Coordinates of C-alpha atoms in Angstrom, one line a residue:
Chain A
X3 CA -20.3 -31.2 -39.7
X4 CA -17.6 -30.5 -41.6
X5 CA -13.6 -30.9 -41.0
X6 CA -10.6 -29.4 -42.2
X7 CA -7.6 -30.8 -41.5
X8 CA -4.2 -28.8 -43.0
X9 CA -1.4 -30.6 -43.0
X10 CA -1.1 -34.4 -44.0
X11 CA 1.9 -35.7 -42.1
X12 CA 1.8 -37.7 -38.7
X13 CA -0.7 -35.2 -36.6
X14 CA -3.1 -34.3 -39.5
X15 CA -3.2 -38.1 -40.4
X16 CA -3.7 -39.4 -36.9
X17 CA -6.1 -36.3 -36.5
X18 CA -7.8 -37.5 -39.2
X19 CA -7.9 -41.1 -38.3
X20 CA -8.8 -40.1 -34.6
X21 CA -12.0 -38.6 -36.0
X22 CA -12.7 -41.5 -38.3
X23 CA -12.3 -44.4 -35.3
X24 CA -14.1 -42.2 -32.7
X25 CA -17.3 -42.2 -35.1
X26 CA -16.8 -39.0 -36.9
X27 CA -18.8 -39.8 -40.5
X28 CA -18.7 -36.5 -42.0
X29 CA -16.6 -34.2 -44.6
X30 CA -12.9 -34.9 -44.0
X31 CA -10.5 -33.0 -45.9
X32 CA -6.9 -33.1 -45.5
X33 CA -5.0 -30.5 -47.2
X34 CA -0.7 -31.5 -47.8
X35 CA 1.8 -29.2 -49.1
X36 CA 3.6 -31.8 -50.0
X37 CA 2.4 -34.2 -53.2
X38 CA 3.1 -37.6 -51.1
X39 CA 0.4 -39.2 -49.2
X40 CA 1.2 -39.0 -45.2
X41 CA 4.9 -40.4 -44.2
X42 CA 6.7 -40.5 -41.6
X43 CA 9.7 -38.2 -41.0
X44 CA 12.1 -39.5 -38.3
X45 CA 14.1 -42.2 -40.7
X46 CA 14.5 -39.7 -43.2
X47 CA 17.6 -39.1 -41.1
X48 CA 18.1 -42.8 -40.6
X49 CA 16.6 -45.3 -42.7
X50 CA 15.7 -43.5 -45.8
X51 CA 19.4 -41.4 -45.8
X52 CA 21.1 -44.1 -45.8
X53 CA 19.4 -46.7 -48.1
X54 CA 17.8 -49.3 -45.7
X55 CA 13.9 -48.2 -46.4
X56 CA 12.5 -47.3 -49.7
X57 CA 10.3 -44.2 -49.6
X58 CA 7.1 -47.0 -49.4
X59 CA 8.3 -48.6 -46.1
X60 CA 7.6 -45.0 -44.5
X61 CA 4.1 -44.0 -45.3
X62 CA 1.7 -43.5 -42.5
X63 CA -1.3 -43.7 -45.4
X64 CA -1.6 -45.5 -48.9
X65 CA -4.5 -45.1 -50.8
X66 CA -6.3 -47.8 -50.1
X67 CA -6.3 -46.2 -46.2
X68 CA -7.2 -42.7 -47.2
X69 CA -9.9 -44.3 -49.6
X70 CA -11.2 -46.6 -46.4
X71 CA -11.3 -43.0 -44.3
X72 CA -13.1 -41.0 -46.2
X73 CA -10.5 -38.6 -47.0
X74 CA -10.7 -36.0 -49.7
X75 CA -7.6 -35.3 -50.5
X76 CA -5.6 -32.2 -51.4
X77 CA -2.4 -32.9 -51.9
X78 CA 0.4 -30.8 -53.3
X79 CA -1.7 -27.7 -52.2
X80 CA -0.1 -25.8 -49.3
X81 CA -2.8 -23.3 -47.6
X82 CA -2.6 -20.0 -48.3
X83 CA -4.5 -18.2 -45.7
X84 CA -7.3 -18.7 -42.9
X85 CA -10.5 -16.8 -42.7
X86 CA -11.7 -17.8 -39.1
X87 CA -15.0 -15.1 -39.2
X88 CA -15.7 -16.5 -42.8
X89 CA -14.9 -20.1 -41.8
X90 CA -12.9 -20.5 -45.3
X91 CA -9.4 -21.9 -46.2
X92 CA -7.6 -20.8 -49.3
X93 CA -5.2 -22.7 -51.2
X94 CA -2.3 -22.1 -52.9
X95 CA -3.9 -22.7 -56.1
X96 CA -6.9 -20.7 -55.3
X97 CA -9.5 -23.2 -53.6
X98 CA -11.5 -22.4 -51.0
X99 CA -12.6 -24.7 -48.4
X100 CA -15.4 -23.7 -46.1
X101 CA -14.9 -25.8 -42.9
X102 CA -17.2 -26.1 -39.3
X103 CA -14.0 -27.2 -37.7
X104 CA -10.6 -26.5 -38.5
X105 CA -7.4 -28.2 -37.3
X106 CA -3.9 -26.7 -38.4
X107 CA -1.2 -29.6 -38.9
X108 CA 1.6 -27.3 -40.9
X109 CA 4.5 -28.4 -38.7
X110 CA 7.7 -26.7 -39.1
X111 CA 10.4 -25.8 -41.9
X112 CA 13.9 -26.4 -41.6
X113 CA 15.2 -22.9 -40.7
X114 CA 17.6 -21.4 -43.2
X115 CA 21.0 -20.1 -42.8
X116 CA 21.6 -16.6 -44.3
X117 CA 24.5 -16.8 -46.7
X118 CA 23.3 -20.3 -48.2
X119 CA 21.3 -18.6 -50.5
X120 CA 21.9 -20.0 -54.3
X121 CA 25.1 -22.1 -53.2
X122 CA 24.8 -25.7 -54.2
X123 CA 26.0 -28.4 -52.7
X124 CA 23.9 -26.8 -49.2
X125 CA 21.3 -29.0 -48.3
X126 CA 18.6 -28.5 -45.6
X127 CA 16.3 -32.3 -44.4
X128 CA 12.5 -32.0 -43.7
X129 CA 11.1 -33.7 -46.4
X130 CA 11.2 -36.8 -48.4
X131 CA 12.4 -35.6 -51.3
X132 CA 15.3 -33.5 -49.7
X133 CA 16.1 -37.4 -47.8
X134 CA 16.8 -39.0 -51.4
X135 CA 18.5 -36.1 -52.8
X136 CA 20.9 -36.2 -50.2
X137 CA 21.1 -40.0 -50.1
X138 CA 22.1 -39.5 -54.2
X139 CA 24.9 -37.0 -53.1
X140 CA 26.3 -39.5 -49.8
X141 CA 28.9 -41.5 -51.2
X142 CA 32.0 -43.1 -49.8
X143 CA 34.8 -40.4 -49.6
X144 CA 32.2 -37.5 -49.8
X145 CA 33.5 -34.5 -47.4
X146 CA 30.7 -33.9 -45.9
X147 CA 30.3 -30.7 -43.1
X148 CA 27.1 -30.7 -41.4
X149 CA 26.3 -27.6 -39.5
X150 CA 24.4 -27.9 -35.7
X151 CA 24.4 -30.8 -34.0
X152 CA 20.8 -31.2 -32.5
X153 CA 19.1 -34.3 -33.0
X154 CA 18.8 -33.4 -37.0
X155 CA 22.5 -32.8 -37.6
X156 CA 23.5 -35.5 -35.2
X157 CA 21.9 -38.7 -36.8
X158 CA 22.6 -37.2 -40.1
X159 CA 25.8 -37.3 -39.5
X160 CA 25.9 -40.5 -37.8
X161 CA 24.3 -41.8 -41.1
X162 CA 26.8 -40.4 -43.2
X163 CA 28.9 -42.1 -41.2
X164 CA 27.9 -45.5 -41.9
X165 CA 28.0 -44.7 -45.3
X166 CA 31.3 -43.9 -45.4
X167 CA 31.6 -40.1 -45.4
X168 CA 34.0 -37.8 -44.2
X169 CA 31.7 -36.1 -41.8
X170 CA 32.7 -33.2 -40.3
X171 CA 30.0 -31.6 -37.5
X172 CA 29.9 -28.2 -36.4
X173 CA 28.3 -26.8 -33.7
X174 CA 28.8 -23.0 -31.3
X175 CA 27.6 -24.9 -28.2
X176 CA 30.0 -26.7 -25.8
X177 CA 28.8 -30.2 -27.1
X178 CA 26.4 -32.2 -29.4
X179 CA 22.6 -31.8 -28.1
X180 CA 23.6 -30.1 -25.0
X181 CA 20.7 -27.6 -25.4
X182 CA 18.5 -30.8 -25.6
X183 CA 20.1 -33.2 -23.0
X184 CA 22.5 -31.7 -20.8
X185 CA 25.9 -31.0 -21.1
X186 CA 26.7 -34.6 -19.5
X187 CA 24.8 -36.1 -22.2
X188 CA 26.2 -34.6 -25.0
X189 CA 29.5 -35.3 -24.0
X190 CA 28.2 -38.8 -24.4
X191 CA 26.9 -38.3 -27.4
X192 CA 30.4 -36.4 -28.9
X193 CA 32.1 -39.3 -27.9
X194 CA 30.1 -41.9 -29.8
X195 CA 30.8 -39.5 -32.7
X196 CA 34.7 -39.0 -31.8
X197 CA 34.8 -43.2 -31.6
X198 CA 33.4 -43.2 -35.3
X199 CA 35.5 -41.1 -36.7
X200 CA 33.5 -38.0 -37.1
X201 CA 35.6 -34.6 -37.1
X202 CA 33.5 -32.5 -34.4
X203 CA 34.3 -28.9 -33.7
X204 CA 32.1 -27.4 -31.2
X205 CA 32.4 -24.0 -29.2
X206 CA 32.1 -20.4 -30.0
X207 CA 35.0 -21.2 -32.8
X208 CA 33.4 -23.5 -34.4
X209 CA 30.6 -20.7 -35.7
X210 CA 29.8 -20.9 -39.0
X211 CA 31.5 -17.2 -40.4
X212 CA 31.6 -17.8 -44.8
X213 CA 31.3 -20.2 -47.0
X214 CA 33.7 -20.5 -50.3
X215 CA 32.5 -21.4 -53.5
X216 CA 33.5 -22.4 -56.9
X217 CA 31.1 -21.1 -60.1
X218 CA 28.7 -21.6 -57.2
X219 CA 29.4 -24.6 -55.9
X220 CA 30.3 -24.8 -52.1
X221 CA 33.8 -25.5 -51.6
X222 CA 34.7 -25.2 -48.2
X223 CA 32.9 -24.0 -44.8
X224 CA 35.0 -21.3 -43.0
X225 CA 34.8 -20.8 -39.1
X226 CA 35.2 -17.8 -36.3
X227 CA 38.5 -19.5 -35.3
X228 CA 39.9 -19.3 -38.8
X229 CA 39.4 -22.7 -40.1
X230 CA 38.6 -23.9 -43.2
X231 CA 36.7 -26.9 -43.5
X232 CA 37.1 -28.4 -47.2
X233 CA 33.7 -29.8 -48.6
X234 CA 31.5 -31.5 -51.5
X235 CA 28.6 -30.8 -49.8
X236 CA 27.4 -29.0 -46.5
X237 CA 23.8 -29.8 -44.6
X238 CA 22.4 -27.5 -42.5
X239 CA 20.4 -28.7 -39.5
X240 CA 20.0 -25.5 -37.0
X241 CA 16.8 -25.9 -35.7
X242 CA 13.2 -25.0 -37.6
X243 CA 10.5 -22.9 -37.8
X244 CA 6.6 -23.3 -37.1
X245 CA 4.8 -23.2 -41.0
X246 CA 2.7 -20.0 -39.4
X247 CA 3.6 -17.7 -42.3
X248 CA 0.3 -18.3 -44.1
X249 CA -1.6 -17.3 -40.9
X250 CA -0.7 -14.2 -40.4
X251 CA -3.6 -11.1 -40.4
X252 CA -6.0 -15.0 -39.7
X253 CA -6.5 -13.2 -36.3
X254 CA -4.9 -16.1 -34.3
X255 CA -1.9 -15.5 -32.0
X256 CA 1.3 -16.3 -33.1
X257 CA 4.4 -16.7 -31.1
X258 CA 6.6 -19.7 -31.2
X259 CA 3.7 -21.7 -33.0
X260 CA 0.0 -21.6 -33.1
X261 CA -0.6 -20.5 -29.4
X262 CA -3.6 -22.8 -28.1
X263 CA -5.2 -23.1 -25.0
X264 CA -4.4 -26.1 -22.7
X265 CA -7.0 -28.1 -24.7
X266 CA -5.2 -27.3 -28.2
X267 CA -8.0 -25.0 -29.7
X268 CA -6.5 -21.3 -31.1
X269 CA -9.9 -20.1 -31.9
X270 CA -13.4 -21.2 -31.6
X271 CA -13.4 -24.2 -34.1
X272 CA -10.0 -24.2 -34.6
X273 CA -7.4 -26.7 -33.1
X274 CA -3.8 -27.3 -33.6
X275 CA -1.6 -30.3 -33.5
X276 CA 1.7 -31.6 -34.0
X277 CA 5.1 -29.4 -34.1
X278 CA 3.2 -26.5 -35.2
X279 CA 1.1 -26.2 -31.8
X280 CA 1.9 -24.8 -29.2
X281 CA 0.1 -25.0 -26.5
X282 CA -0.5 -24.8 -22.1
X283 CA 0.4 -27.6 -20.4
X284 CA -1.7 -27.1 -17.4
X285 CA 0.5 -30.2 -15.6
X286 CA 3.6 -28.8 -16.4
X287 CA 2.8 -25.2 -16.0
X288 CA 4.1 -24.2 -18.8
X289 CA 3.7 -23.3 -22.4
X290 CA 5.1 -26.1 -24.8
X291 CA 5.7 -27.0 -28.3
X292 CA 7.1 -30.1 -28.9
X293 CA 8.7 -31.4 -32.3
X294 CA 8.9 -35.0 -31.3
X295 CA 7.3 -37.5 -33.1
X296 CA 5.4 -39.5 -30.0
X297 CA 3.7 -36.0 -29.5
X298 CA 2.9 -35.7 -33.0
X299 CA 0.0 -38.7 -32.9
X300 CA -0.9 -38.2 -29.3
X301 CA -1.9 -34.4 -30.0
X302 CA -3.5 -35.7 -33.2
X303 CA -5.7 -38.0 -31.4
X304 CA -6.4 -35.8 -28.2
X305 CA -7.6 -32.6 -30.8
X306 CA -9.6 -35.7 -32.6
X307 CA -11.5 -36.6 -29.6
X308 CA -11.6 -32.6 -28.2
X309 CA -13.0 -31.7 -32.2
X310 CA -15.7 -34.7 -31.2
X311 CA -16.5 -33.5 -27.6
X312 CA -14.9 -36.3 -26.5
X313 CA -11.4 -34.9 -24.7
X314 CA -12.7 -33.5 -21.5
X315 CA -8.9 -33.3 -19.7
X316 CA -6.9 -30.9 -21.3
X317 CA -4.4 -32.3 -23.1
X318 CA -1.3 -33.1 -20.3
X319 CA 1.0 -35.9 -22.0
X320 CA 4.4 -36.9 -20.7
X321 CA 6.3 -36.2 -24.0
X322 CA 8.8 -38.8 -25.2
X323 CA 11.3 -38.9 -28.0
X324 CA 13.7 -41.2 -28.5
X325 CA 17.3 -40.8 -30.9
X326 CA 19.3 -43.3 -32.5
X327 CA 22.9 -42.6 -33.0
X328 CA 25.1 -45.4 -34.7
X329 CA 23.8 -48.3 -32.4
X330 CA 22.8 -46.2 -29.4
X331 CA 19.2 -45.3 -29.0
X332 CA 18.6 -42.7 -26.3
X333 CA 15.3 -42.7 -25.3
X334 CA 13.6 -40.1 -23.0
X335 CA 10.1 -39.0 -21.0
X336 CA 9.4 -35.8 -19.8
X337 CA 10.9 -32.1 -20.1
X338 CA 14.6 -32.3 -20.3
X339 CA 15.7 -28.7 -21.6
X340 CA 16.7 -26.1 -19.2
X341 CA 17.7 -28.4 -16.2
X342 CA 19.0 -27.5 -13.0
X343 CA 20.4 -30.7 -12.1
X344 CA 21.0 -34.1 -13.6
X345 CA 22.2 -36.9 -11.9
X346 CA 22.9 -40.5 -12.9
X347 CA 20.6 -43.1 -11.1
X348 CA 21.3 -46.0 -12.6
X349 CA 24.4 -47.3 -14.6
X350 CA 27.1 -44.7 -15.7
X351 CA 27.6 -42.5 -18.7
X352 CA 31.4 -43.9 -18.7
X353 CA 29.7 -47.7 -19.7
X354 CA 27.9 -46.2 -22.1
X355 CA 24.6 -47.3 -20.0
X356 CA 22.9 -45.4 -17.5
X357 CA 19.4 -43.5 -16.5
X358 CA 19.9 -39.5 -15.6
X359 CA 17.1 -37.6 -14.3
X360 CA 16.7 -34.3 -14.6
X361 CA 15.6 -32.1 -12.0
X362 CA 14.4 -28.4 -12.6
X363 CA 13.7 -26.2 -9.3
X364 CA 12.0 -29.0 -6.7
X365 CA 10.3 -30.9 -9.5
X366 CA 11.5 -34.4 -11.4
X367 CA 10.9 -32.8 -15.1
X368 CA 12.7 -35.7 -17.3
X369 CA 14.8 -39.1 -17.6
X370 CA 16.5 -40.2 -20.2
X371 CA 18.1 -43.2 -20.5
X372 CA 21.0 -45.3 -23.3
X373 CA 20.6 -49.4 -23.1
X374 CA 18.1 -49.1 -20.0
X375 CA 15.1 -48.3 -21.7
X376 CA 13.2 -50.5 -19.8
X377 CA 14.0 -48.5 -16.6
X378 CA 12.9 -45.5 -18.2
X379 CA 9.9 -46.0 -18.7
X380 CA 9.6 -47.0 -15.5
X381 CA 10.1 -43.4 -14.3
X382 CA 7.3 -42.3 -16.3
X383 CA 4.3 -42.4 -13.9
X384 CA 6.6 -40.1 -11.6
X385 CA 6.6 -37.8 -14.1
X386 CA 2.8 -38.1 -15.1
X387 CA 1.9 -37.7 -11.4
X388 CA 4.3 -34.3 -10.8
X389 CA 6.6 -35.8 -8.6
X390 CA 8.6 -34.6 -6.6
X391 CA 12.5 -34.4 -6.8
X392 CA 13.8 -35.5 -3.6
X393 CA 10.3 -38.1 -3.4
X394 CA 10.8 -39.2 -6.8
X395 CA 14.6 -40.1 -5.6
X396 CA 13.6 -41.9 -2.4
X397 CA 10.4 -43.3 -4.4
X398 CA 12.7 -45.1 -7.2
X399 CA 10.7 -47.9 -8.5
X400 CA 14.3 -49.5 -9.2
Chain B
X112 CA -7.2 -61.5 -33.1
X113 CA -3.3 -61.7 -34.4
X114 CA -0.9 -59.7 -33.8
X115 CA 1.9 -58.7 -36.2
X116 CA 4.4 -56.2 -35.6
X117 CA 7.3 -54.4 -37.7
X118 CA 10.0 -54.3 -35.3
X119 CA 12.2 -52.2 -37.3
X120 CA 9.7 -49.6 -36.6
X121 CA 9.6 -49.4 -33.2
X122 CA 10.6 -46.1 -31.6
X123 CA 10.2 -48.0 -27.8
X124 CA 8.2 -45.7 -26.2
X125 CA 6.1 -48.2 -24.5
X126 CA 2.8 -46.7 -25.5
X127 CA 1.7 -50.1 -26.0
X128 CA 2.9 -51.4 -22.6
X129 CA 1.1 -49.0 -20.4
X130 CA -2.0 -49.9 -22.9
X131 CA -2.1 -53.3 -22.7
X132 CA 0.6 -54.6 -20.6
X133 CA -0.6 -58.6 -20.7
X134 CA 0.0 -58.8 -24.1
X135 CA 3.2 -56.1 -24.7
X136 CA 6.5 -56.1 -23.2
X137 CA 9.7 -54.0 -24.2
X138 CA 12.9 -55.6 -24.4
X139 CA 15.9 -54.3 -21.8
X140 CA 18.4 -52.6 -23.9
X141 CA 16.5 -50.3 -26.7
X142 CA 13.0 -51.0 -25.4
X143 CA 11.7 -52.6 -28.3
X144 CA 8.5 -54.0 -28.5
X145 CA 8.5 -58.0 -27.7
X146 CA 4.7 -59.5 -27.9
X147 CA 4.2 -61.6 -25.1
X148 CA 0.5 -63.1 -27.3
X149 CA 0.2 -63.3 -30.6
X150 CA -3.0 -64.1 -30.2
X151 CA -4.5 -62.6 -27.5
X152 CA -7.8 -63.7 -25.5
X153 CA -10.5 -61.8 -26.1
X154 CA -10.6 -59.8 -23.1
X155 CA -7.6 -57.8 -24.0
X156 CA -8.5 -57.2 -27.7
X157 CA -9.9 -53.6 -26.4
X158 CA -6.4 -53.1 -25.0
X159 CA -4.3 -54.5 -28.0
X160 CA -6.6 -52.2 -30.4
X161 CA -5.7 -49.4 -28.2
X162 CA -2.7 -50.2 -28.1
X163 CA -2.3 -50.3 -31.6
X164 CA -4.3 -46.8 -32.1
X165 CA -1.9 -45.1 -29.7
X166 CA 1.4 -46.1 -31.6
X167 CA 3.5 -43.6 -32.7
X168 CA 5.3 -45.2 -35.2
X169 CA 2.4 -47.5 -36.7
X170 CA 4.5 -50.7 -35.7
X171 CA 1.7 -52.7 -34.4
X172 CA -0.9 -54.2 -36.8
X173 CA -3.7 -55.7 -35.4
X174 CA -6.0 -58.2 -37.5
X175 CA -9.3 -59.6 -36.5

């Protein structure tokens, strides 16, 4: 047999290592866009940003590993397009890789925001390289304005923070992450920013309407309300986009990701994994596609072992992701977005330690907890057995 | 079989508690990882290697 594996950051390497540990001794190739050998992304906006870790601390894969696995290599090479009837990957730089059994890793891109085009000084943070260029740019006194406040735009600006910027964060929704968390939450969450001195501006006013520039160079972010926001440097962090574009006329259905079955395959012989997959969560009952790093290696190792014959559940995890703003990591299990309900069951969100969980229709979909991790995860096999709400309330393993 | 780990790393998801819970613990507040046995007998070295196979974050190293 032969394996193809596109895409060489934290699913396509645990893909690869799944197939290696579960006794998979054929072709292995991993194909990388990106020149580095595998890394992982989430302290890009923590660690890395703000000087703690060198680039070595975060790599998932020296070469002494992909040596060890087997792996041939192709790095710096993004895929071009997808033959599925031929069986044949193309490369960028005109390679073509026959494979048995193919498993698509792209990820996602940061998504761009029209009108950034050509100004400098407006940075977007996926990658490595855009983490030191930033870093080089982040010093004390720096007028920073970073645009969205998800999880991206939140801990960068939390780590501009600590370096001394003048952060400013903007954001159209009511609060910080409230799309992600709740409304209650992200109050939370804009107070720990409030506390540390970040400007935040959210609301319909707080739209992003022009930017000003000098010779090109970003000077100041205006907004809907009028408001001019002087700068040295914006980041944009509103969300991404599934690395598809190559795909498309490959035959496979495209929607918000590679649409998979609820065991991860998009074609016969073809898998996806990571934030690039999305796929039918036969527990939850719905489609997903998750851009959390947990799901990253779990999915990697479940389409390892389904690649193998190995799976035979489809692929049902309990997601988790976790965020760490200043000194407060909030950690999480389950399906938070799009809640009904949420109601504090342990603690409060005014003592800046609690467990909430979130309720959608009858079911117990999430919990997410500050400084009671250890509760949360108690919550989990709730969630992994579809509980129920009102029995997951009178059930509380507290 | 030891057991090192790079705290710093840790994500706390708890993968490694629900894999081998004899040997893993997380700690109250951020739900780091705390390692109950360093050294761990040998009937929960399938569990610690699982443990350490299912980490997101590549936190736990496992020599044998």
């Amino acid at each position: 047999m032969s394996v193809v594996v596109v895409g060489a950051s934290a699913a396509g390497f645990a893909t690869a290592e799944g197939l290696r540990r579960n006794g998979y001794d054929g072709a292995l190739t991993l194909v990388g866009a990106e020149p580095e050998l595998p890394y992982d992304r989430p302290p890009l906006s923590k660690q890395v940003l703000t000087g703690q870790w060198d680039a070595e601390r975060i790599r998932l894969c020296g070469q002494d590993k992909a040596t060890e696995l087997g792996l041939d290599l192709r790095l710096g090479t993004p895929a071009a397009g997808l033959d599925t009837a031929a069986r044949r990957v193309s490369l960028a730089d005109g390679t073509e890789l026959p494979y048995e059994q193919l498993v698509l890793a792209t990820g996602v891109g940061p998504r761009p925001l029209p009108g950034t085009e050509g100004l400098r000084g407006v940075r977007m943070l996926r990658s490595l390289e855009d983490s030191l260029a930033l870093r080089a740019e982040l010093r004390p006194g720096t007028r920073l304005v970073v645009i969205g406040a998800g999880f991206l735009g939140t801990e960068i600006a939390a780590a501009a923070r600590t370096m001394d910027a003048e952060v400013w964060l903007v954001e159209p929704e009511p609060v910080p992450l409230g799309i992600a968390v709740g409304a209650e939450v992200g109050e939370f969450v804009a107070g720990l920013h409030r506390e540390r001195g970040v400007h935040l501006r959210t609301g319909p006013g707080a739209a992003v309407r022009d930017f000003k520039a000098n010779a090109g160079q970003v000077e100041a972010v205006v907004l809907d309300d009028g408001t001019e926001l002087r700068c040295d440097l914006v980041v944009v962090a509103i969300g991404s986009v599934p690395s598809t574009g190559w795909l498309a006329g490959s035959g496979l259905t495209l929607g918000d990701g590679i649409q998979c079955d609820s065991r991860c395959s998009a074609a016969p012989g073809v898998y996806a994994a990571g934030d690039v997959a999305s796929w039918f969560h036969e527990h939850a009952g719905v489609r997903v596609r998750l851009e959390h790093r947990t799901n990253a290696t779990e999915q990697g190792l479940y389409v390892a072992r389904a690649l193998l014959g190995q799976a035979g559940e489809p692929f049902t995890p309990v997601p988790y992701f976790w965020s760490d703003q200043y000194d407060t990591k909030l950690t999480a299990f389950g399906l938070l977005r799009g809640a009904d309900e949420i109601r504090v069951v342990e603690g409060s969100i005014a003592e800046g330690a609690f467990v909430a969980l979130y309720r959608k229709g009858s079911r117990l979909t999430g919990v997410l907890g500050v400084r009671r991790a250890k509760s949360v995860r108690q919550w989990r096999a709730l969630l992994a057995a579809g509980s129920g709400w009102d029995e997951a309330l009178a059930d509380s393993p507290q | 079989m030891k057991i090192t780990i790079d705290r710093d790393r840790c994500c706390g998801a708890g993968q490694c508690v629900l894999a081998a819970p004899d040997v893993f613990d997380q700690d109250d507040e951020e739900g780091l990882v705390v390692v109950l046995e360093e050294s761990p007998a040998p009937e929960h070295h399938q569990a610690v290697r699982e443990a350490a196979s299912v980490c997101p974050t590549a936190t736990i190293e496992v020599t044998e």
